[in-house]
CSV table of C-alpha atoms in Angstrom, one decimal:
chain,number,residue,atom,x,y,z
A,1,GLU,CA,-18.0,-50.0,46.6
A,2,VAL,CA,-19.3,-46.5,48.1
A,3,GLN,CA,-22.6,-45.7,46.7
A,4,LEU,CA,-26.1,-44.6,47.2
A,5,VAL,CA,-28.7,-46.5,44.8
A,6,GLU,CA,-32.5,-45.1,44.6
A,7,SER,CA,-35.5,-47.0,44.0
A,8,GLY,CA,-39.2,-46.6,44.0
A,9,GLY,CA,-39.8,-43.9,41.5
A,10,GLY,CA,-42.7,-44.4,38.7
A,11,LEU,CA,-45.7,-43.0,37.5
A,12,VAL,CA,-48.2,-42.1,40.1
A,13,GLN,CA,-51.7,-40.3,39.7
A,14,PRO,CA,-52.1,-36.8,41.1
A,15,GLY,CA,-53.2,-37.1,44.9
A,16,GLY,CA,-51.5,-40.6,45.1
A,17,SER,CA,-48.7,-41.8,47.3
A,18,LEU,CA,-44.9,-43.4,46.6
A,19,ARG,CA,-42.3,-44.5,48.9
A,20,LEU,CA,-38.6,-43.8,47.6
A,21,SER,CA,-35.6,-45.8,49.1
A,22,CYS,CA,-32.0,-45.2,49.1
A,23,ALA,CA,-29.7,-48.0,49.7
A,24,ALA,CA,-26.2,-47.1,50.9
A,25,SER,CA,-23.3,-49.3,51.2
A,26,GLY,CA,-19.3,-48.9,51.5
A,27,PHE,CA,-19.6,-46.5,54.5
A,28,THR,CA,-20.9,-46.0,57.7
A,29,PHE,CA,-24.3,-44.9,57.1
A,30,SER,CA,-25.3,-44.0,60.8
A,31,ASN,CA,-22.5,-41.6,60.9
A,32,ASP,CA,-24.1,-38.7,58.6
A,33,TRP,CA,-26.7,-36.7,57.9
A,34,MET,CA,-28.5,-37.5,54.8
A,35,ALA,CA,-30.8,-35.8,52.3
A,36,TRP,CA,-33.5,-35.9,49.4
A,37,VAL,CA,-32.9,-33.4,46.7
A,38,ARG,CA,-34.8,-33.4,43.4
A,39,GLN,CA,-34.8,-31.7,40.2
A,40,ALA,CA,-37.8,-31.1,37.8
A,41,PRO,CA,-37.2,-31.8,34.2
A,42,GLY,CA,-35.2,-29.2,32.7
A,43,LYS,CA,-35.1,-27.3,36.1
A,44,GLY,CA,-32.3,-26.5,38.8
A,45,LEU,CA,-31.9,-28.3,42.0
A,46,GLU,CA,-34.3,-28.2,44.8
A,47,TRP,CA,-33.4,-29.5,48.5
A,48,VAL,CA,-36.4,-31.3,49.9
A,49,ALA,CA,-35.7,-33.0,53.3
A,50,ASP,CA,-32.7,-33.7,55.6
A,51,ILE,CA,-32.3,-36.3,58.4
A,52,ASN,CA,-30.1,-36.4,61.2
A,53,GLN,CA,-27.7,-39.5,62.1
A,54,ASP,CA,-30.4,-41.3,64.5
A,55,GLY,CA,-33.6,-39.6,62.9
A,56,SER,CA,-34.6,-37.6,65.7
A,57,ASP,CA,-34.1,-34.2,63.7
A,58,LYS,CA,-36.0,-33.6,60.3
A,59,LYS,CA,-36.0,-30.6,58.1
A,60,TYR,CA,-38.4,-30.1,55.1
A,61,VAL,CA,-38.6,-27.5,52.4
A,62,ASP,CA,-42.0,-25.6,53.0
A,63,SER,CA,-43.8,-26.9,49.9
A,64,VAL,CA,-43.6,-30.8,51.1
A,65,LYS,CA,-44.1,-30.0,54.9
A,66,GLY,CA,-47.0,-32.3,55.9
A,67,ARG,CA,-46.9,-34.3,52.8
A,68,PHE,CA,-43.5,-35.9,52.8
A,69,THR,CA,-41.7,-37.8,55.6
A,70,ILE,CA,-38.1,-38.7,55.6
A,71,SER,CA,-37.0,-41.6,57.6
A,72,ARG,CA,-34.0,-44.2,57.9
A,73,ASP,CA,-33.1,-47.5,59.1
A,74,ASN,CA,-29.8,-47.4,60.1
A,75,ALA,CA,-29.7,-51.4,60.6
A,76,GLU,CA,-30.4,-51.7,57.1
A,77,ASP,CA,-28.4,-48.8,55.5
A,78,SER,CA,-31.4,-47.1,54.1
A,79,LEU,CA,-32.9,-44.0,53.6
A,80,PHE,CA,-36.6,-43.2,52.6
A,81,LEU,CA,-38.9,-40.8,51.8
A,82,GLN,CA,-42.6,-41.1,52.0
A,83,MET,CA,-44.8,-39.1,49.6
A,84,ASN,CA,-48.3,-38.4,50.0
A,85,SER,CA,-50.7,-36.1,48.2
A,86,LEU,CA,-48.5,-36.0,45.4
A,87,GLY,CA,-49.0,-32.9,42.5
A,88,ALA,CA,-47.7,-32.3,39.1
A,89,GLU,CA,-45.2,-29.8,40.7
A,90,ASP,CA,-43.8,-33.0,42.6
A,91,THR,CA,-42.7,-34.3,39.1
A,92,ALA,CA,-38.9,-34.6,39.3
A,93,VAL,CA,-35.9,-37.0,39.5
A,94,TYR,CA,-35.0,-37.4,43.2
A,95,TYR,CA,-31.6,-38.0,44.6
A,96,CYS,CA,-30.4,-39.1,48.0
A,97,ALA,CA,-27.3,-37.4,49.1
A,98,ARG,CA,-24.7,-37.9,51.5
A,99,GLU,CA,-23.5,-34.8,53.8
A,100,PHE,CA,-20.3,-33.4,53.6
A,101,PHE,CA,-19.1,-30.6,55.6
A,102,ARG,CA,-22.8,-28.9,54.9
A,103,GLY,CA,-22.4,-30.0,51.3
A,104,TRP,CA,-23.5,-33.2,49.7
A,105,GLY,CA,-20.5,-35.1,48.5
A,106,MET,CA,-22.3,-38.4,47.3
A,107,TRP,CA,-25.3,-38.4,45.4
A,108,GLY,CA,-27.1,-41.6,44.1
A,109,GLN,CA,-28.2,-41.8,40.4
A,110,GLY,CA,-31.5,-40.7,41.0
A,111,THR,CA,-35.1,-41.7,40.5
A,112,MET,CA,-37.7,-40.5,38.5
A,113,VAL,CA,-41.1,-39.5,39.8
A,114,THR,CA,-43.9,-38.5,37.3
A,115,VAL,CA,-47.4,-37.4,38.6
A,116,SER,CA,-49.7,-37.4,35.8
A,117,SER,CA,-53.1,-38.9,35.1
B,1,GLU,CA,-35.3,-18.3,53.1
B,2,ILE,CA,-31.9,-17.1,51.6
B,3,VAL,CA,-32.0,-16.6,48.0
B,4,LEU,CA,-28.8,-17.3,46.0
B,5,THR,CA,-28.5,-15.3,42.6
B,6,GLN,CA,-25.9,-16.6,40.3
B,7,SER,CA,-24.2,-14.7,37.3
B,8,PRO,CA,-24.2,-14.8,34.4
B,9,ALA,CA,-26.9,-17.3,33.6
B,10,THR,CA,-24.7,-18.6,30.9
B,11,LEU,CA,-21.2,-18.0,30.0
B,12,SER,CA,-19.8,-18.9,26.6
B,13,LEU,CA,-15.9,-19.5,26.9
B,14,SER,CA,-13.2,-21.4,24.8
B,15,PRO,CA,-11.0,-24.2,26.2
B,16,GLY,CA,-7.7,-22.9,28.0
B,17,GLU,CA,-9.7,-19.6,29.0
B,18,ARG,CA,-10.5,-18.7,32.4
B,19,ALA,CA,-13.9,-18.8,34.1
B,20,THR,CA,-15.4,-17.1,36.8
B,21,LEU,CA,-18.5,-17.7,38.1
B,22,SER,CA,-20.6,-15.5,40.7
B,23,CYS,CA,-22.7,-16.3,43.7
B,24,ARG,CA,-24.5,-13.8,45.5
B,25,ALA,CA,-26.6,-14.5,48.8
B,26,SER,CA,-29.5,-12.2,50.0
B,27,GLN,CA,-27.8,-12.4,53.5
B,28,SER,CA,-24.9,-13.7,55.1
B,29,VAL,CA,-24.4,-17.4,54.9
B,30,SER,CA,-20.6,-17.3,56.4
B,31,SER,CA,-18.8,-19.7,54.8
B,32,TYR,CA,-21.4,-22.4,54.3
B,33,LEU,CA,-21.4,-22.3,50.7
B,34,ALA,CA,-20.8,-25.3,48.3
B,35,TRP,CA,-20.5,-25.5,44.5
B,36,TYR,CA,-21.5,-28.3,42.2
B,37,GLN,CA,-21.0,-29.4,38.6
B,38,GLN,CA,-23.9,-31.2,37.0
B,39,LYS,CA,-23.6,-32.6,33.4
B,40,PRO,CA,-26.5,-34.0,31.4
B,41,GLY,CA,-27.9,-37.0,33.0
B,42,GLN,CA,-25.8,-37.2,35.8
B,43,ALA,CA,-26.1,-36.4,39.4
B,44,PRO,CA,-24.4,-33.3,40.5
B,45,ARG,CA,-20.8,-33.6,41.7
B,46,LEU,CA,-19.5,-31.5,44.8
B,47,LEU,CA,-16.6,-29.2,43.9
B,48,ILE,CA,-16.2,-26.8,46.7
B,49,TYR,CA,-17.3,-26.9,50.1
B,50,GLY,CA,-17.0,-24.6,53.2
B,51,ALA,CA,-16.5,-22.0,50.3
B,52,SER,CA,-12.9,-22.6,49.4
B,53,ASN,CA,-12.2,-26.1,50.0
B,54,ARG,CA,-11.8,-28.4,47.1
B,55,ALA,CA,-13.6,-31.9,47.3
B,56,THR,CA,-11.8,-34.9,47.2
B,57,GLY,CA,-10.8,-35.5,43.6
B,58,ILE,CA,-11.4,-32.3,42.2
B,59,PRO,CA,-8.5,-30.6,39.9
B,60,ALA,CA,-6.6,-27.7,41.2
B,61,ARG,CA,-7.7,-25.6,38.2
B,62,PHE,CA,-11.1,-25.4,40.3
B,63,SER,CA,-11.1,-22.9,43.3
B,64,GLY,CA,-13.6,-21.3,45.5
B,65,SER,CA,-13.5,-17.8,47.3
B,66,GLY,CA,-15.7,-15.5,49.3
B,67,SER,CA,-17.5,-15.3,52.6
B,68,GLY,CA,-20.5,-13.7,53.8
B,69,THR,CA,-22.7,-12.9,50.6
B,70,ASP,CA,-20.4,-12.7,47.8
B,71,PHE,CA,-18.9,-16.1,46.4
B,72,THR,CA,-16.7,-16.9,43.3
B,73,LEU,CA,-15.8,-20.2,41.6
B,74,SER,CA,-13.2,-19.9,39.2
B,75,ILE,CA,-11.9,-22.4,36.8
B,76,SER,CA,-8.2,-21.4,35.8
B,77,SER,CA,-8.0,-23.1,32.4
B,78,LEU,CA,-11.0,-24.7,31.0
B,79,GLU,CA,-11.0,-28.3,29.7
B,80,PRO,CA,-13.4,-29.8,27.5
B,81,GLU,CA,-15.1,-31.8,30.5
B,82,ASP,CA,-15.7,-28.8,32.3
B,83,PHE,CA,-18.5,-27.2,30.1
B,84,ALA,CA,-21.5,-28.2,32.3
B,85,VAL,CA,-24.2,-26.3,34.8
B,86,TYR,CA,-22.9,-25.3,38.0
B,87,TYR,CA,-24.7,-24.6,41.3
B,88,CYS,CA,-24.1,-22.9,44.6
B,89,GLN,CA,-25.7,-24.2,47.7
B,90,GLN,CA,-26.1,-22.6,51.4
B,91,ARG,CA,-26.5,-24.3,54.1
B,92,ASN,CA,-26.4,-21.6,56.9
B,93,ASN,CA,-29.9,-21.3,57.5
B,94,TRP,CA,-32.8,-23.4,56.9
B,95,PRO,CA,-34.4,-23.9,54.4
B,96,ILE,CA,-31.1,-25.2,52.3
B,97,THR,CA,-31.3,-23.5,48.9
B,98,PHE,CA,-29.6,-23.4,45.8
B,99,GLY,CA,-28.6,-20.9,43.1
B,100,GLN,CA,-30.5,-21.1,39.7
B,101,GLY,CA,-27.4,-22.4,37.9
B,102,THR,CA,-24.8,-21.0,35.5
B,103,ARG,CA,-24.3,-22.8,32.2
B,104,LEU,CA,-20.9,-23.1,30.9
B,105,GLU,CA,-20.9,-23.4,27.0
B,106,ILE,CA,-18.1,-23.8,24.7
B,107,LYS,CA,-17.5,-20.7,22.3
């Protein structure tokens, strides 16, 4: 089955860290740019980070630069997001997404990250 | 950063009517504009890519048009399942940005 499945979300204290994972299946993961997109409760969509096929090119939204790191393991068909120095503004559902002609044609179900004391 | 402004914020229509949603960019995004539909509790679904190309499995009643700074998503005859939030997104320049969304609600 062609799918993306995120995991690793949860409740974390301000200043803490969390590592999200996204397991891909049913397609050739190493062929595609991949991304993380988040959505704060009741809010719109916000792109977080992108990574190219071999992991050599990474892009971030300014608000997470220096705190978040996107990576991938093509041998394991997995995408990751290491999140450090988390703040309340990072509370959101985090989706991994597969690029399709400069859009995202496949999305995971999302994993919730809550930053609170 | 390219700002995408969607209008209207909310659109109230009845099933069978035509919907026209607008997305305006603060600078040219060429044709690198996508549209998504999102229903409550679900991930977004890609409808249109490259401004006017329907994604796989998207019904023909959905169409996209425009280039440069002005784009339109049209739904020719609304079905009950079309009532949702719609977002535009550009990938011409970094950072990738989304519009704030248009909520399409049943009148």
